[in-house]
PDB file of N, CA and C in Angstrom:
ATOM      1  N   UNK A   1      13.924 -53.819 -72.515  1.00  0.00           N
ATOM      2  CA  UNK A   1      14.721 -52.736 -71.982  1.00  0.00           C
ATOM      3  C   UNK A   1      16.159 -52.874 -72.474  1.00  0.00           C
ATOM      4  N   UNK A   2      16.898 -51.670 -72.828  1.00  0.00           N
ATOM      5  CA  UNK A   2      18.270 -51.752 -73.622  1.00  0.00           C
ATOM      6  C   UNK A   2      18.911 -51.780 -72.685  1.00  0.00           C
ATOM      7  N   UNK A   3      20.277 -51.861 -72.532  1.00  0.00           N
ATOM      8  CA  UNK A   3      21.510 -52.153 -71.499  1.00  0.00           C
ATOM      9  C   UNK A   3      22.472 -51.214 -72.607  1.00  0.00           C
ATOM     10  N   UNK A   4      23.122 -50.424 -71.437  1.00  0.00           N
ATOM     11  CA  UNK A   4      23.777 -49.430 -71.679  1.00  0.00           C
ATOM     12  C   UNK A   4      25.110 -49.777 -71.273  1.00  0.00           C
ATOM     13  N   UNK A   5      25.705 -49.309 -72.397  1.00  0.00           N
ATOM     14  CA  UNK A   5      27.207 -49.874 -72.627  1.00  0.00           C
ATOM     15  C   UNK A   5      28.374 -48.386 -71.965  1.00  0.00           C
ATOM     16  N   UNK A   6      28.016 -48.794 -70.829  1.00  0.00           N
ATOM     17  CA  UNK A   6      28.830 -46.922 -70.309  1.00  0.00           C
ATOM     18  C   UNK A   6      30.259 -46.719 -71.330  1.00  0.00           C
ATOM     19  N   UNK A   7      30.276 -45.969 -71.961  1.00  0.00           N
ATOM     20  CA  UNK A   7      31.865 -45.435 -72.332  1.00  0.00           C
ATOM     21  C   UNK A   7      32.387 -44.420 -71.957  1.00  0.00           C
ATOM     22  N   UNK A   8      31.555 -43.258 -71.149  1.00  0.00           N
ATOM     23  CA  UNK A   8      32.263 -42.187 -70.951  1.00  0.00           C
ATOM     24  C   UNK A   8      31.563 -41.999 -68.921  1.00  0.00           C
ATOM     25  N   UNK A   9      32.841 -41.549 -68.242  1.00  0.00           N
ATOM     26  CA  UNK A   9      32.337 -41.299 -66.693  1.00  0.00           C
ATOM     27  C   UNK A   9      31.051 -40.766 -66.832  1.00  0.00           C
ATOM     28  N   UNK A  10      29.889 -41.183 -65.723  1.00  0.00           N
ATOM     29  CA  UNK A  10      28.253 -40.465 -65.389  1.00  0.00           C
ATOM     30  C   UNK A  10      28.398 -39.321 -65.444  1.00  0.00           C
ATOM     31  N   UNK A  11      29.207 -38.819 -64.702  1.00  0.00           N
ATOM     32  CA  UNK A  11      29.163 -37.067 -64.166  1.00  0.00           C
ATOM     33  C   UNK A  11      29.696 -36.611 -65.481  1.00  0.00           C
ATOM     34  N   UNK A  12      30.184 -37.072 -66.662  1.00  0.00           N
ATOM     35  CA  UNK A  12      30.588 -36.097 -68.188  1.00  0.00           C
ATOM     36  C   UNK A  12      29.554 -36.290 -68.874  1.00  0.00           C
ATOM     37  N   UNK A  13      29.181 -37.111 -68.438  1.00  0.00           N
ATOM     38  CA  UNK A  13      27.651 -37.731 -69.708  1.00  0.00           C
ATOM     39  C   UNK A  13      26.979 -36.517 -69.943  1.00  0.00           C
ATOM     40  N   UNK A  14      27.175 -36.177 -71.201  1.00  0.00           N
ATOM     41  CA  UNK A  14      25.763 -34.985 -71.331  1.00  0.00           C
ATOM     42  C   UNK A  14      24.925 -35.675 -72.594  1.00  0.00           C
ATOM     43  N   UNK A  15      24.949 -36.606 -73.152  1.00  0.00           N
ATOM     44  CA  UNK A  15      23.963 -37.373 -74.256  1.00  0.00           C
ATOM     45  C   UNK A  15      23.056 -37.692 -73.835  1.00  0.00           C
ATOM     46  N   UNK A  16      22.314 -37.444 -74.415  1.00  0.00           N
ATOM     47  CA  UNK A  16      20.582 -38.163 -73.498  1.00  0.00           C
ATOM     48  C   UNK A  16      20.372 -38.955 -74.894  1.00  0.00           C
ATOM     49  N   UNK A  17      19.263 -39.883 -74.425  1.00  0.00           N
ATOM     50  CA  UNK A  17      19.062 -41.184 -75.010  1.00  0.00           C
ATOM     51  C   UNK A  17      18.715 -40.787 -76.829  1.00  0.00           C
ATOM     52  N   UNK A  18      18.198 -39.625 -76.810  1.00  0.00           N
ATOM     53  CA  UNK A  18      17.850 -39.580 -78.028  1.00  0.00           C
ATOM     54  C   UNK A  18      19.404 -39.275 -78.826  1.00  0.00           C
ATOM     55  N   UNK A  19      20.332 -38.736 -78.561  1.00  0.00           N
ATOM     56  CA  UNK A  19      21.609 -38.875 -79.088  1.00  0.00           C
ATOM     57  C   UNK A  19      22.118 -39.585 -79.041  1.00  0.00           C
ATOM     58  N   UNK A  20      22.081 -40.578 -78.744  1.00  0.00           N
ATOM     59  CA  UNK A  20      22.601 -41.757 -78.985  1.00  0.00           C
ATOM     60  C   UNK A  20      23.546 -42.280 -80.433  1.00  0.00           C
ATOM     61  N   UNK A  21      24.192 -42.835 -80.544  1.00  0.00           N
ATOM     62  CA  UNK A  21      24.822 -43.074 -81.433  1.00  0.00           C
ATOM     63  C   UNK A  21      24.413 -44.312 -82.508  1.00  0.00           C
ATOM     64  N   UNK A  22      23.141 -45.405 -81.857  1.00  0.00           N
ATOM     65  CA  UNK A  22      22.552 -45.926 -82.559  1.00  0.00           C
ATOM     66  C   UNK A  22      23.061 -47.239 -81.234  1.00  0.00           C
ATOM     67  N   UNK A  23      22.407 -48.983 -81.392  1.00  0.00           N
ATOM     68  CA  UNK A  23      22.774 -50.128 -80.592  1.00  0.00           C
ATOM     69  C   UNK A  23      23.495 -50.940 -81.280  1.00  0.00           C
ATOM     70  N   UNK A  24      23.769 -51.251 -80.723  1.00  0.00           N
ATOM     71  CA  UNK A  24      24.314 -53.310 -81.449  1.00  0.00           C
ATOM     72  C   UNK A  24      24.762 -54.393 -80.452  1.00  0.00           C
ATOM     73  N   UNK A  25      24.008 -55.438 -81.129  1.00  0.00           N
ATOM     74  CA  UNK A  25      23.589 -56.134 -80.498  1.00  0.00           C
ATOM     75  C   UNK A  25      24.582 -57.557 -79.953  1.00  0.00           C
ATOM     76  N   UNK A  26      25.146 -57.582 -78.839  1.00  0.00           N
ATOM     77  CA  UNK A  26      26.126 -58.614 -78.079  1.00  0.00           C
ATOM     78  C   UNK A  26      25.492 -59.713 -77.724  1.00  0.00           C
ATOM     79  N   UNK A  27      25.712 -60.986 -78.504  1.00  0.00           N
ATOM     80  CA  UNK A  27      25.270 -61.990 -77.915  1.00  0.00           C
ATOM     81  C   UNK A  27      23.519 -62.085 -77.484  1.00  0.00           C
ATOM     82  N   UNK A  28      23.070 -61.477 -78.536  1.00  0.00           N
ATOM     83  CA  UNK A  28      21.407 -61.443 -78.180  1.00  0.00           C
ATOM     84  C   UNK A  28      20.636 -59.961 -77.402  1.00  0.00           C
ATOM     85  N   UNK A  29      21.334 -59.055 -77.017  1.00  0.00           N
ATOM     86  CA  UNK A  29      21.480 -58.576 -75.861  1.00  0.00           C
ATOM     87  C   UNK A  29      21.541 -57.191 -76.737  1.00  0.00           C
ATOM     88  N   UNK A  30      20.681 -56.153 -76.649  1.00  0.00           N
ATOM     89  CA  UNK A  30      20.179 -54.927 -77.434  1.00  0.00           C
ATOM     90  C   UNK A  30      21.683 -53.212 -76.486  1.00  0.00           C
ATOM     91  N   UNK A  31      22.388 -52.897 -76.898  1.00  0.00           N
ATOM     92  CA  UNK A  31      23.137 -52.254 -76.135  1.00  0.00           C
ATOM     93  C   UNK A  31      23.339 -50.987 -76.701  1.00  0.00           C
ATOM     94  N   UNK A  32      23.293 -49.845 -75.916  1.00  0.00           N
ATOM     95  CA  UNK A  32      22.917 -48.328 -76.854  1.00  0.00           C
ATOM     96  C   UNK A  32      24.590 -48.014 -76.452  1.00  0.00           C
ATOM     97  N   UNK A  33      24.416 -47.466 -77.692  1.00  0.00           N
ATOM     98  CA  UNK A  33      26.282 -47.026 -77.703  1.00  0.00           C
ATOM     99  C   UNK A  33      26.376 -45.209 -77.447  1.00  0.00           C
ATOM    100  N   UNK A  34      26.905 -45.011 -76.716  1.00  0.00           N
ATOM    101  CA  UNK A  34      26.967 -43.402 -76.595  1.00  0.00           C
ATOM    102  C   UNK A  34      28.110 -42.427 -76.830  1.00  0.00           C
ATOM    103  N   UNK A  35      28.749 -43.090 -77.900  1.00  0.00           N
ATOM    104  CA  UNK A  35      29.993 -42.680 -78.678  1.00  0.00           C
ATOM    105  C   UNK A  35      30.682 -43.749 -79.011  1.00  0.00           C
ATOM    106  N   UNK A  36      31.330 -43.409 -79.914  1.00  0.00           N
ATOM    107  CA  UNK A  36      32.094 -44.754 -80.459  1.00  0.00           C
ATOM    108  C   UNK A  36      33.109 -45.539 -80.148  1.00  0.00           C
ATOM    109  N   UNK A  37      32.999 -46.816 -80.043  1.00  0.00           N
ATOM    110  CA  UNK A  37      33.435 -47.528 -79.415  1.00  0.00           C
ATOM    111  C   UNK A  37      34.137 -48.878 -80.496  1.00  0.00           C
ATOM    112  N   UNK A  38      35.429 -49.218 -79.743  1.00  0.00           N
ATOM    113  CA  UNK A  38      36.421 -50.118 -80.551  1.00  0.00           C
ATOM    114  C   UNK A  38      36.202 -51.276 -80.089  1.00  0.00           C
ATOM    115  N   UNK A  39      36.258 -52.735 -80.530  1.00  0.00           N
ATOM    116  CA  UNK A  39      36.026 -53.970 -80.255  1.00  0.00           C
ATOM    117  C   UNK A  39      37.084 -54.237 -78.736  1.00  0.00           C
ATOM    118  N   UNK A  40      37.955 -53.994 -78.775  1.00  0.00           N
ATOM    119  CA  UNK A  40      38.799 -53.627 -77.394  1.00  0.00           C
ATOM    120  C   UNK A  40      38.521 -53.772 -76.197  1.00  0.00           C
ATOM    121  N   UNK A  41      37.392 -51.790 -76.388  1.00  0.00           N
ATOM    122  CA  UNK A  41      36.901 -51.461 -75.088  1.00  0.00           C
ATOM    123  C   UNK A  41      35.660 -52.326 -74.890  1.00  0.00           C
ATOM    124  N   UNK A  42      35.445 -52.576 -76.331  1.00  0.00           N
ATOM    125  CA  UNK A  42      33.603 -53.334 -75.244  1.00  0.00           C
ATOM    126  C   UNK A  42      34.078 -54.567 -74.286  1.00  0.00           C
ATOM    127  N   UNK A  43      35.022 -55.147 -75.021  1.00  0.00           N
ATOM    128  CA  UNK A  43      35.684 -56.298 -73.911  1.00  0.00           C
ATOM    129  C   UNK A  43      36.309 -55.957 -72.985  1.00  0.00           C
ATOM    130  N   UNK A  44      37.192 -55.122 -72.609  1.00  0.00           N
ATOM    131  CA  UNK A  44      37.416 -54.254 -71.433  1.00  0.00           C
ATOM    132  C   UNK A  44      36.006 -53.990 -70.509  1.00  0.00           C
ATOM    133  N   UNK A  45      35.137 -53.742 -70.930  1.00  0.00           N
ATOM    134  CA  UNK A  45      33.577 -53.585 -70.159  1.00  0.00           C
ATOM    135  C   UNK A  45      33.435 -55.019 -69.559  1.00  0.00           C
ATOM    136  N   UNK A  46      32.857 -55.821 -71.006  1.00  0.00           N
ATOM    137  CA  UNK A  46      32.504 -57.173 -70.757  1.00  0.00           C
ATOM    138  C   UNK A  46      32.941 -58.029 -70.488  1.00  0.00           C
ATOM    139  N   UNK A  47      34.283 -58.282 -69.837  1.00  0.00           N
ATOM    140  CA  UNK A  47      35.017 -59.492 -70.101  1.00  0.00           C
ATOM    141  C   UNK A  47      36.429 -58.698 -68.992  1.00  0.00           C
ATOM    142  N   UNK A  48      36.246 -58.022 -67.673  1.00  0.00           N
ATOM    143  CA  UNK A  48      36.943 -57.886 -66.528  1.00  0.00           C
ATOM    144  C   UNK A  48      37.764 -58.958 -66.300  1.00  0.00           C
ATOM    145  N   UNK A  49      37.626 -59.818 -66.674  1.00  0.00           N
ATOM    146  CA  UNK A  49      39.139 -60.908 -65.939  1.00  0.00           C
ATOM    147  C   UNK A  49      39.734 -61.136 -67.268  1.00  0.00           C
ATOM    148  N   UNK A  50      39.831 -60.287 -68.948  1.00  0.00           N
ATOM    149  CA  UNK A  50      40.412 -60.701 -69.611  1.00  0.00           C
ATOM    150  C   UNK A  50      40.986 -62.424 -69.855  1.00  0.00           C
ATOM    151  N   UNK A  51      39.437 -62.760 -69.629  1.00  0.00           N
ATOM    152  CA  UNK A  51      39.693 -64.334 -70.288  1.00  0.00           C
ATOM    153  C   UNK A  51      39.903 -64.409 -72.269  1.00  0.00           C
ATOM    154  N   UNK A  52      40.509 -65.245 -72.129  1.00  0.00           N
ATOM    155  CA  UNK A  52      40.596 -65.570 -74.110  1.00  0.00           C
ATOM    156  C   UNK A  52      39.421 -65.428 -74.570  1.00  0.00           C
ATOM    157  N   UNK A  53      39.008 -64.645 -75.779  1.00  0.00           N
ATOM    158  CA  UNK A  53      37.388 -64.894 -76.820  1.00  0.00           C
ATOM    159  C   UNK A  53      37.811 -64.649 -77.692  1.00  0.00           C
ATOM    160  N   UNK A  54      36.696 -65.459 -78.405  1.00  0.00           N
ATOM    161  CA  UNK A  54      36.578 -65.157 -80.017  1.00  0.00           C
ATOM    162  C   UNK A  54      35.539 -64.272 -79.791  1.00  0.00           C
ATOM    163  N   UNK A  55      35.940 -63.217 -81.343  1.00  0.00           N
ATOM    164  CA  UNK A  55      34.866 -62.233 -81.163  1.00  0.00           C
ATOM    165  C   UNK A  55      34.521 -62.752 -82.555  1.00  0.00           C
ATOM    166  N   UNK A  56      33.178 -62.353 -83.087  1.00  0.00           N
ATOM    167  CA  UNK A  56      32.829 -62.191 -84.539  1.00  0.00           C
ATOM    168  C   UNK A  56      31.719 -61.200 -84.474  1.00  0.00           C
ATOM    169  N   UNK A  57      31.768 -60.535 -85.795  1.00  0.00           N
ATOM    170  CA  UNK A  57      31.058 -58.805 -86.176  1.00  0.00           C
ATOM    171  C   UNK A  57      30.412 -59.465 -87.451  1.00  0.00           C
ATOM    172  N   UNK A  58      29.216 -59.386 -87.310  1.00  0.00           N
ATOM    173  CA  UNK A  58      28.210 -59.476 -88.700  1.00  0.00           C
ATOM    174  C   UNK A  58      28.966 -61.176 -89.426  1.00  0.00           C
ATOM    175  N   UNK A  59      28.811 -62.321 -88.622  1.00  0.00           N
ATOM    176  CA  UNK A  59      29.022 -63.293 -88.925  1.00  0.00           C
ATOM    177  C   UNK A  59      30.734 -63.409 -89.768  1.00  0.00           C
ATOM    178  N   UNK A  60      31.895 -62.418 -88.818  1.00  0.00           N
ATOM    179  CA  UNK A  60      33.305 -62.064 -89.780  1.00  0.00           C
ATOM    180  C   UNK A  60      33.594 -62.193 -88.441  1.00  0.00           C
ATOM    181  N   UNK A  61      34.758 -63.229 -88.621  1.00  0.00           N
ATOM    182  CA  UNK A  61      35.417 -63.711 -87.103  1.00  0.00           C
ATOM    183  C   UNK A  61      36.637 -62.375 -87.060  1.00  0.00           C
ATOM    184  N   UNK A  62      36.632 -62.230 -86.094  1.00  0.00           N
ATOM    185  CA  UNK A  62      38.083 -61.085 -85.709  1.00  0.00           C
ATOM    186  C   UNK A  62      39.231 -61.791 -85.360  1.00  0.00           C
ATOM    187  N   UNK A  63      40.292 -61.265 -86.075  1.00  0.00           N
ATOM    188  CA  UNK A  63      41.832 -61.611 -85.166  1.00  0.00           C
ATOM    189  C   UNK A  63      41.801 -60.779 -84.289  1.00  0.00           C
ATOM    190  N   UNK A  64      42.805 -61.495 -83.108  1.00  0.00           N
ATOM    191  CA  UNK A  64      42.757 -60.936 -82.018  1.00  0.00           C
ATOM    192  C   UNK A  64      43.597 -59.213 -82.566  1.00  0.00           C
ATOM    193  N   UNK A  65      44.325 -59.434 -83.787  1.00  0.00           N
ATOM    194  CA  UNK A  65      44.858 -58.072 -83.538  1.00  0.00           C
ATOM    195  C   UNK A  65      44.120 -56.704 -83.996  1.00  0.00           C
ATOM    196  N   UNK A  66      42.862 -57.090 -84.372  1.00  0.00           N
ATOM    197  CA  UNK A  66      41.985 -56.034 -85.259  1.00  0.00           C
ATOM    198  C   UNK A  66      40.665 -55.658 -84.198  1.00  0.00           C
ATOM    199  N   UNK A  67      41.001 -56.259 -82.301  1.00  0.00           N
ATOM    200  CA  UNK A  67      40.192 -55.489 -81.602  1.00  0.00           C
ATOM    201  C   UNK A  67      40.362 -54.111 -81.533  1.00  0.00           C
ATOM    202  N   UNK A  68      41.628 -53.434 -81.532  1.00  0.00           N
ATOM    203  CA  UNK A  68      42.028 -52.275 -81.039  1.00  0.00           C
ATOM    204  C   UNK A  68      41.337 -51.403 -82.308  1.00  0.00           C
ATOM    205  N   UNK A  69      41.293 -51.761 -83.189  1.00  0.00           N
ATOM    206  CA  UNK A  69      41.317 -50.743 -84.605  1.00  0.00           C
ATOM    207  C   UNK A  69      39.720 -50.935 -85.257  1.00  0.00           C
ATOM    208  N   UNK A  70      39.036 -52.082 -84.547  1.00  0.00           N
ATOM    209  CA  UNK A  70      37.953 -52.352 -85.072  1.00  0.00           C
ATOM    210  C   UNK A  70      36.137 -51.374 -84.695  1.00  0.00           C
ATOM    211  N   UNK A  71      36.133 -50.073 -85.371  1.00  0.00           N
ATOM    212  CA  UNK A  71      35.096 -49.894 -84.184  1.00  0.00           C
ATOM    213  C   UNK A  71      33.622 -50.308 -84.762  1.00  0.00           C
ATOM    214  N   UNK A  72      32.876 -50.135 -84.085  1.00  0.00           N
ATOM    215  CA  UNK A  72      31.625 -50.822 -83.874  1.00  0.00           C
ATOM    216  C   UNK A  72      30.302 -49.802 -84.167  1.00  0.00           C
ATOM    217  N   UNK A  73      29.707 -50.261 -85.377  1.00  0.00           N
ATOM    218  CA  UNK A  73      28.565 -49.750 -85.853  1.00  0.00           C
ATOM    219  C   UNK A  73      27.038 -49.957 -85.244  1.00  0.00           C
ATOM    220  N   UNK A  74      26.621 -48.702 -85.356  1.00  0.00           N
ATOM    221  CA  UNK A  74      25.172 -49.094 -84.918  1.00  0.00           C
ATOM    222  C   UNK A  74      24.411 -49.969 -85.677  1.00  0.00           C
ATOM    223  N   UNK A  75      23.791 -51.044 -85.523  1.00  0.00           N
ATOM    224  CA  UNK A  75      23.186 -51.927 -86.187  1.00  0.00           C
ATOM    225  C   UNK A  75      24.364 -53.624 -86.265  1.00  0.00           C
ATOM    226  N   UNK A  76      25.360 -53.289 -85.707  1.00  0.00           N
ATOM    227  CA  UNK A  76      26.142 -54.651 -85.945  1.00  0.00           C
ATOM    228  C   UNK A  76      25.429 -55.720 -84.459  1.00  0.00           C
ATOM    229  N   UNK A  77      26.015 -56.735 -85.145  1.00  0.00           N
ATOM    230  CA  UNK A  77      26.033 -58.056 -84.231  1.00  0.00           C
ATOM    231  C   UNK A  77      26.721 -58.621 -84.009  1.00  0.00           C
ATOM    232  N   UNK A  78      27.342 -58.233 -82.801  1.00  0.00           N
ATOM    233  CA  UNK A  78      28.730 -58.718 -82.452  1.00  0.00           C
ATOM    234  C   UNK A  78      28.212 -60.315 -81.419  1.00  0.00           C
ATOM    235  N   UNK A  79      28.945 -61.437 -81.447  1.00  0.00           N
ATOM    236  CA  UNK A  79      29.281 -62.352 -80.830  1.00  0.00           C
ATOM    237  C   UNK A  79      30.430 -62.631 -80.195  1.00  0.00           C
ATOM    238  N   UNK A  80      30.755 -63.040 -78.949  1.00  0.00           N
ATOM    239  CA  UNK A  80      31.621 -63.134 -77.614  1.00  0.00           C
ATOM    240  C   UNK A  80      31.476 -64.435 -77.484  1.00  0.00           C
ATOM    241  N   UNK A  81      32.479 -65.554 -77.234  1.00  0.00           N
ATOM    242  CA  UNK A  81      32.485 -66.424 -77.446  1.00  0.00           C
ATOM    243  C   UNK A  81      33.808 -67.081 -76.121  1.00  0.00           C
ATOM    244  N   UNK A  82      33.578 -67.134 -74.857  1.00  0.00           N
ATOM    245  CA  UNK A  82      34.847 -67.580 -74.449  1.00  0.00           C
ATOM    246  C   UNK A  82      35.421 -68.736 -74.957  1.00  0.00           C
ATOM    247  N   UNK A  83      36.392 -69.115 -74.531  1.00  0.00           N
ATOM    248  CA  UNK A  83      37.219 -70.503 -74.599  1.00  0.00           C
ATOM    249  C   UNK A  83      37.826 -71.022 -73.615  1.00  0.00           C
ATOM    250  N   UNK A  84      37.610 -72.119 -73.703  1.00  0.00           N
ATOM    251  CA  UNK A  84      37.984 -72.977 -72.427  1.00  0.00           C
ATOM    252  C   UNK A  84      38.254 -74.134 -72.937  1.00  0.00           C
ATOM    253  N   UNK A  85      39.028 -74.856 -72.180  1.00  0.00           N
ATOM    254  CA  UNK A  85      40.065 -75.936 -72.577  1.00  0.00           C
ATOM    255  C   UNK A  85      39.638 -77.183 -71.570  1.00  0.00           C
ATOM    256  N   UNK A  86      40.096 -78.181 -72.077  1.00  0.00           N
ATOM    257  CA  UNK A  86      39.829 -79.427 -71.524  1.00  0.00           C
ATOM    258  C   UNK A  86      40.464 -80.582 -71.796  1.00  0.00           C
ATOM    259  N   UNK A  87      39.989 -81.810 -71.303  1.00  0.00           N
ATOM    260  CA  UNK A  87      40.749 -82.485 -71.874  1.00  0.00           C
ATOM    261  C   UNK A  87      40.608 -83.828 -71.118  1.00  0.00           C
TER     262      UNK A  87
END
């Protein structure tokens, strides 16, 4: 079963599944995209307490400054990676 990556409010949604914009896949995890979407917002979704991550797209690590501008193809494989410190 796919997991749906909300980008736009329920009550505007008029795409039904077959319009779809195509998935890609987070960390193993199959996600239908329903308009296009920037490396940014998916972390804005996924990642609510804005902890530090590395992201990487089709095995290409991202700087943090190329979330905003980076958007996201159907068929990519994005990886999320927190960080945490120790010592």
């Amino acid at each position: 079963m796919k997991k749906k990556v909300r980008v736009v409010e329920p009550e505007t949604d008029r795409r039904t599944e077959s319009e779809s914009l195509g998935s890609i896949e987070v960390n193993g995890e199959s996600f239908r995209l329903e308009r296009p979407l920037v490396v940014a917002e998916l972390l804005e979704r996924l990642n609510p307490r804005g902890r530090a991550v590395a992201v990487e797209i089709n095995r290409e690590i991202l700087t943090r400054g190329e979330f905003p501008a980076t958007t996201l193809r159907s068929g990519d494989r994005v990886e999320i990676v927190t960080l945490t410190g120790g010592g």
